[in-house]
Amino acid sequence: MVSTKELFDILLEEFGPQNWWPGDSDFEIMVGAILTQNVNWSNVEKALDNMKKADSLNLEAVCEMEDEQLEALVRPTGFYRQKAARLKRLSRVILEKGGIKYFLKEDDLRELLLDVKGIGPETADSIALYAARIPTFVVDAYTKRIVERFYGYRGNYDDIKDFFQNSLPKDVDIYNEYHALLVKLGKTYCKKTDPRCGECPISYHCSY
Ligand code: SF4
């Protein structure tokens, strides 16, 4: 069985750097992390584009905007009322902390994020890793599926997070790239139904 670091090296060689997280600013990364819950990234791009065109992809604009206006902008991402409310709640917390620069430097950033209603561990870790560059491993549905099939390991969010964090160097760049590579593998080969094991670059080592 290959180690998690060896698996990382194989995936990186196969797919190359994924250049995550897409976004021109820390705030855009945070907005993207909330909007991507349960929806394809292409829908998130439409919403981000709407916000950019409305000159609203910034903290102050989101805080000041009418709820209905923000809901209309993020509508392409589904569950748009909930997501607009989450964006507003997070933006207000960030503003209370003095702005994005200060918020991202909070020692208990992950806990602050988890205290915002509607933000779960995957979103909190995505923001902590990709916006604040804190070494915290992001677990999503792709990660769970691949770990279960490849290593035969089942667990809850924290178990799988520990599985990687306890076996890898504590390195932001590795965590950043690893999550993106697992998403790539999950989308390309290790699909939910009918995984393409015959063409998969890690099939030789896989326990599935
Ligand atoms: S060999 Fe199949 S089950 Fe294993 S990681 Fe690849 S696609 Fe997934």
CSV table of C-alpha atoms and ligand atoms in Angstrom, one decimal:
chain,number,residue,atom,x,y,z
A,1,MET,CA,0.0,0.0,0.0
A,2,VAL,CA,1.4,3.4,-0.9
A,3,SER,CA,1.6,6.1,1.7
A,4,THR,CA,-0.5,9.3,1.4
A,5,LYS,CA,2.6,11.2,0.4
A,6,GLU,CA,3.4,8.6,-2.3
A,7,LEU,CA,-0.2,8.9,-3.6
A,8,PHE,CA,0.2,12.7,-3.7
A,9,ASP,CA,3.4,12.4,-5.8
A,10,ILE,CA,1.7,10.0,-8.2
A,11,LEU,CA,-1.3,12.2,-8.7
A,12,LEU,CA,0.8,15.3,-9.1
A,13,GLU,CA,2.9,13.7,-11.7
A,14,GLU,CA,-0.2,12.5,-13.5
A,15,PHE,CA,-2.3,15.6,-13.4
A,16,GLY,CA,0.2,18.4,-12.8
A,17,PRO,CA,-0.5,21.4,-10.5
A,18,GLN,CA,-4.2,22.4,-10.4
A,19,ASN,CA,-3.6,26.0,-9.4
A,20,TRP,CA,-6.3,26.2,-6.7
A,21,TRP,CA,-8.2,28.0,-5.4
A,22,PRO,CA,-9.5,30.1,-8.3
A,23,GLY,CA,-10.1,33.7,-7.2
A,24,ASP,CA,-8.6,37.2,-7.5
A,25,SER,CA,-9.0,38.0,-3.8
A,26,ASP,CA,-9.3,36.4,-0.4
A,27,PHE,CA,-12.9,37.6,-0.3
A,28,GLU,CA,-13.6,36.0,-3.6
A,29,ILE,CA,-12.2,32.7,-2.3
A,30,MET,CA,-14.4,32.9,0.7
A,31,VAL,CA,-17.5,33.6,-1.4
A,32,GLY,CA,-16.6,30.8,-3.7
A,33,ALA,CA,-16.2,28.4,-0.8
A,34,ILE,CA,-19.7,29.2,0.5
A,35,LEU,CA,-21.4,29.2,-2.9
A,36,THR,CA,-19.9,25.9,-4.1
A,37,GLN,CA,-21.8,23.9,-1.4
A,38,ASN,CA,-23.8,21.2,-3.3
A,39,VAL,CA,-23.3,22.7,-6.7
A,40,ASN,CA,-21.0,22.5,-9.7
A,41,TRP,CA,-18.3,25.1,-9.9
A,42,SER,CA,-19.6,26.3,-13.3
A,43,ASN,CA,-22.7,27.6,-11.4
A,44,VAL,CA,-20.5,29.3,-8.9
A,45,GLU,CA,-18.6,31.1,-11.7
A,46,LYS,CA,-21.9,32.5,-13.0
A,47,ALA,CA,-22.8,33.9,-9.5
A,48,LEU,CA,-19.3,35.3,-9.1
A,49,ASP,CA,-19.6,36.9,-12.5
A,50,ASN,CA,-23.0,38.4,-11.5
A,51,MET,CA,-21.4,39.9,-8.4
A,52,LYS,CA,-18.5,41.3,-10.3
A,53,LYS,CA,-20.7,42.9,-12.9
A,54,ALA,CA,-22.8,44.5,-10.1
A,55,ASP,CA,-19.6,45.7,-8.5
A,56,SER,CA,-20.6,43.7,-5.4
A,57,LEU,CA,-17.8,41.2,-4.9
A,58,ASN,CA,-16.5,43.0,-1.8
A,59,LEU,CA,-17.1,42.9,1.9
A,60,GLU,CA,-18.8,46.3,2.2
A,61,ALA,CA,-21.2,45.7,-0.7
A,62,VAL,CA,-22.3,42.4,0.6
A,63,CYS,CA,-23.0,43.8,4.0
A,64,GLU,CA,-24.9,46.8,2.7
A,65,MET,CA,-26.9,45.1,-0.1
A,66,GLU,CA,-30.6,44.2,0.3
A,67,ASP,CA,-31.1,40.5,0.9
A,68,GLU,CA,-33.2,40.2,-2.3
A,69,GLN,CA,-30.5,41.8,-4.4
A,70,LEU,CA,-27.8,39.4,-3.1
A,71,GLU,CA,-30.1,36.4,-3.6
A,72,ALA,CA,-30.7,37.4,-7.2
A,73,LEU,CA,-26.9,37.6,-7.8
A,74,VAL,CA,-26.2,34.2,-6.3
A,75,ARG,CA,-29.3,32.5,-7.7
A,76,PRO,CA,-27.4,30.3,-10.2
A,77,THR,CA,-25.9,28.3,-7.3
A,78,GLY,CA,-29.2,26.9,-6.0
A,79,PHE,CA,-30.3,27.2,-2.3
A,80,TYR,CA,-29.7,30.9,-3.1
A,81,ARG,CA,-31.6,32.3,-0.1
A,82,GLN,CA,-29.6,30.2,2.4
A,83,LYS,CA,-26.3,31.0,0.6
A,84,ALA,CA,-27.0,34.7,0.5
A,85,ALA,CA,-27.8,34.6,4.2
A,86,ARG,CA,-24.6,32.8,4.9
A,87,LEU,CA,-22.6,35.3,2.9
A,88,LYS,CA,-24.1,38.1,4.8
A,89,ARG,CA,-23.5,36.5,8.2
A,90,LEU,CA,-19.9,35.8,7.4
A,91,SER,CA,-19.3,39.3,5.9
A,92,ARG,CA,-20.7,40.9,9.1
A,93,VAL,CA,-18.4,38.8,11.3
A,94,ILE,CA,-15.5,39.8,9.1
A,95,LEU,CA,-16.4,43.4,9.3
A,96,GLU,CA,-16.8,43.2,13.1
A,97,LYS,CA,-13.2,41.8,13.3
A,98,GLY,CA,-11.8,44.8,11.4
A,99,GLY,CA,-11.8,43.5,7.8
A,100,ILE,CA,-10.5,40.5,5.8
A,101,LYS,CA,-6.8,41.1,6.6
A,102,TYR,CA,-7.4,40.9,10.4
A,103,PHE,CA,-10.1,38.3,10.2
A,104,LEU,CA,-7.8,35.8,8.4
A,105,LYS,CA,-5.1,36.3,11.0
A,106,GLU,CA,-7.4,35.3,13.9
A,107,ASP,CA,-5.8,32.5,16.0
A,108,ASP,CA,-9.1,30.7,16.2
A,109,LEU,CA,-10.1,31.3,12.6
A,110,ARG,CA,-11.5,27.8,12.0
A,111,GLU,CA,-13.7,28.0,15.1
A,112,LEU,CA,-14.9,31.5,14.2
A,113,LEU,CA,-15.9,30.2,10.8
A,114,LEU,CA,-17.7,27.2,12.3
A,115,ASP,CA,-19.6,29.5,14.6
A,116,VAL,CA,-21.2,31.2,11.5
A,117,LYS,CA,-24.6,29.4,11.0
A,118,GLY,CA,-24.5,27.4,7.7
A,119,ILE,CA,-20.7,27.1,7.6
A,120,GLY,CA,-19.6,23.5,8.1
A,121,PRO,CA,-16.1,21.9,8.4
A,122,GLU,CA,-15.5,21.6,4.7
A,123,THR,CA,-16.2,25.3,4.0
A,124,ALA,CA,-14.3,26.4,7.1
A,125,ASP,CA,-11.3,24.3,6.1
A,126,SER,CA,-11.4,25.6,2.5
A,127,ILE,CA,-11.4,29.2,3.7
A,128,ALA,CA,-8.7,28.5,6.3
A,129,LEU,CA,-6.4,26.7,3.8
A,130,TYR,CA,-7.0,28.6,0.6
A,131,ALA,CA,-7.6,32.2,1.9
A,132,ALA,CA,-5.6,32.2,5.2
A,133,ARG,CA,-3.0,29.7,4.2
A,134,ILE,CA,-3.4,27.7,7.4
A,135,PRO,CA,-2.3,24.0,7.1
A,136,THR,CA,-5.6,22.3,7.6
A,137,PHE,CA,-6.7,19.5,5.3
A,138,VAL,CA,-10.0,19.8,3.4
A,139,VAL,CA,-12.2,16.7,3.2
A,140,ASP,CA,-15.1,16.6,0.7
A,141,ALA,CA,-17.2,13.9,-0.9
A,142,TYR,CA,-14.5,13.1,-3.4
A,143,THR,CA,-11.9,12.6,-0.6
A,144,LYS,CA,-14.2,10.3,1.4
A,145,ARG,CA,-15.0,8.2,-1.7
A,146,ILE,CA,-11.4,7.8,-2.8
A,147,VAL,CA,-10.0,7.1,0.7
A,148,GLU,CA,-12.7,4.5,1.2
A,149,ARG,CA,-12.0,2.8,-2.1
A,150,PHE,CA,-8.2,3.2,-2.4
A,151,TYR,CA,-7.2,2.6,1.3
A,152,GLY,CA,-10.4,0.8,2.4
A,153,TYR,CA,-10.6,3.4,5.2
A,154,ARG,CA,-14.0,4.7,6.4
A,155,GLY,CA,-14.5,7.5,8.8
A,156,ASN,CA,-16.3,10.8,9.6
A,157,TYR,CA,-14.9,14.2,8.5
A,158,ASP,CA,-12.4,14.5,11.4
A,159,ASP,CA,-11.2,10.9,11.0
A,160,ILE,CA,-10.4,11.4,7.3
A,161,LYS,CA,-8.8,14.8,8.0
A,162,ASP,CA,-6.6,13.2,10.7
A,163,PHE,CA,-5.8,10.3,8.3
A,164,PHE,CA,-4.1,12.7,6.0
A,165,GLN,CA,-2.8,15.2,8.5
A,166,ASN,CA,-1.1,12.5,10.6
A,167,SER,CA,0.7,11.0,7.6
A,168,LEU,CA,1.8,14.1,5.7
A,169,PRO,CA,4.2,16.9,6.4
A,170,LYS,CA,2.3,19.9,7.8
A,171,ASP,CA,2.6,21.9,4.6
A,172,VAL,CA,0.1,24.4,3.2
A,173,ASP,CA,1.2,23.8,-0.4
A,174,ILE,CA,0.9,20.1,-0.1
A,175,TYR,CA,-2.6,20.3,1.5
A,176,ASN,CA,-3.6,22.9,-1.1
A,177,GLU,CA,-2.5,20.8,-4.1
A,178,TYR,CA,-3.6,17.4,-2.6
A,179,HIS,CA,-7.3,18.5,-2.2
A,180,ALA,CA,-7.4,19.8,-5.8
A,181,LEU,CA,-5.8,16.6,-7.1
A,182,LEU,CA,-8.3,14.4,-5.3
A,183,VAL,CA,-11.1,16.4,-6.8
A,184,LYS,CA,-9.5,16.0,-10.2
A,185,LEU,CA,-9.2,12.2,-9.7
A,186,GLY,CA,-12.8,11.9,-8.4
A,187,LYS,CA,-14.2,13.8,-11.3
A,188,THR,CA,-12.1,12.1,-14.0
A,189,TYR,CA,-11.8,8.5,-12.8
A,190,CYS,CA,-13.1,7.7,-9.4
A,191,LYS,CA,-16.7,8.6,-10.1
A,192,LYS,CA,-19.6,7.9,-7.8
A,193,THR,CA,-21.1,5.3,-10.1
A,194,ASP,CA,-19.1,3.3,-12.7
A,195,PRO,CA,-15.5,4.4,-11.6
A,196,ARG,CA,-13.1,4.2,-14.6
A,197,CYS,CA,-10.7,1.8,-12.8
A,198,GLY,CA,-9.3,0.4,-16.0
A,199,GLU,CA,-7.8,3.8,-17.0
A,200,CYS,CA,-7.2,5.1,-13.5
A,201,PRO,CA,-3.5,6.1,-12.9
A,202,ILE,CA,-3.5,4.7,-9.3
A,203,SER,CA,-5.4,1.4,-10.0
A,204,TYR,CA,-2.3,-0.7,-9.5
A,205,HIS,CA,-2.2,0.4,-5.9
A,206,CYS,CA,-6.0,0.5,-5.2
A,207,SER,CA,-7.7,-1.8,-2.8
A,208,TYR,CA,-11.1,-1.4,-4.5
B,1,SF4,S1,-8.8,2.3,-9.3
B,1,SF4,FE1,-11.0,2.7,-9.4
B,1,SF4,S2,-11.7,2.8,-7.3
B,1,SF4,FE2,-9.5,2.9,-7.2
B,1,SF4,S3,-9.1,5.1,-7.2
B,1,SF4,FE3,-9.0,4.5,-9.3
B,1,SF4,S4,-11.1,4.8,-10.1
B,1,SF4,FE4,-11.2,4.9,-7.8
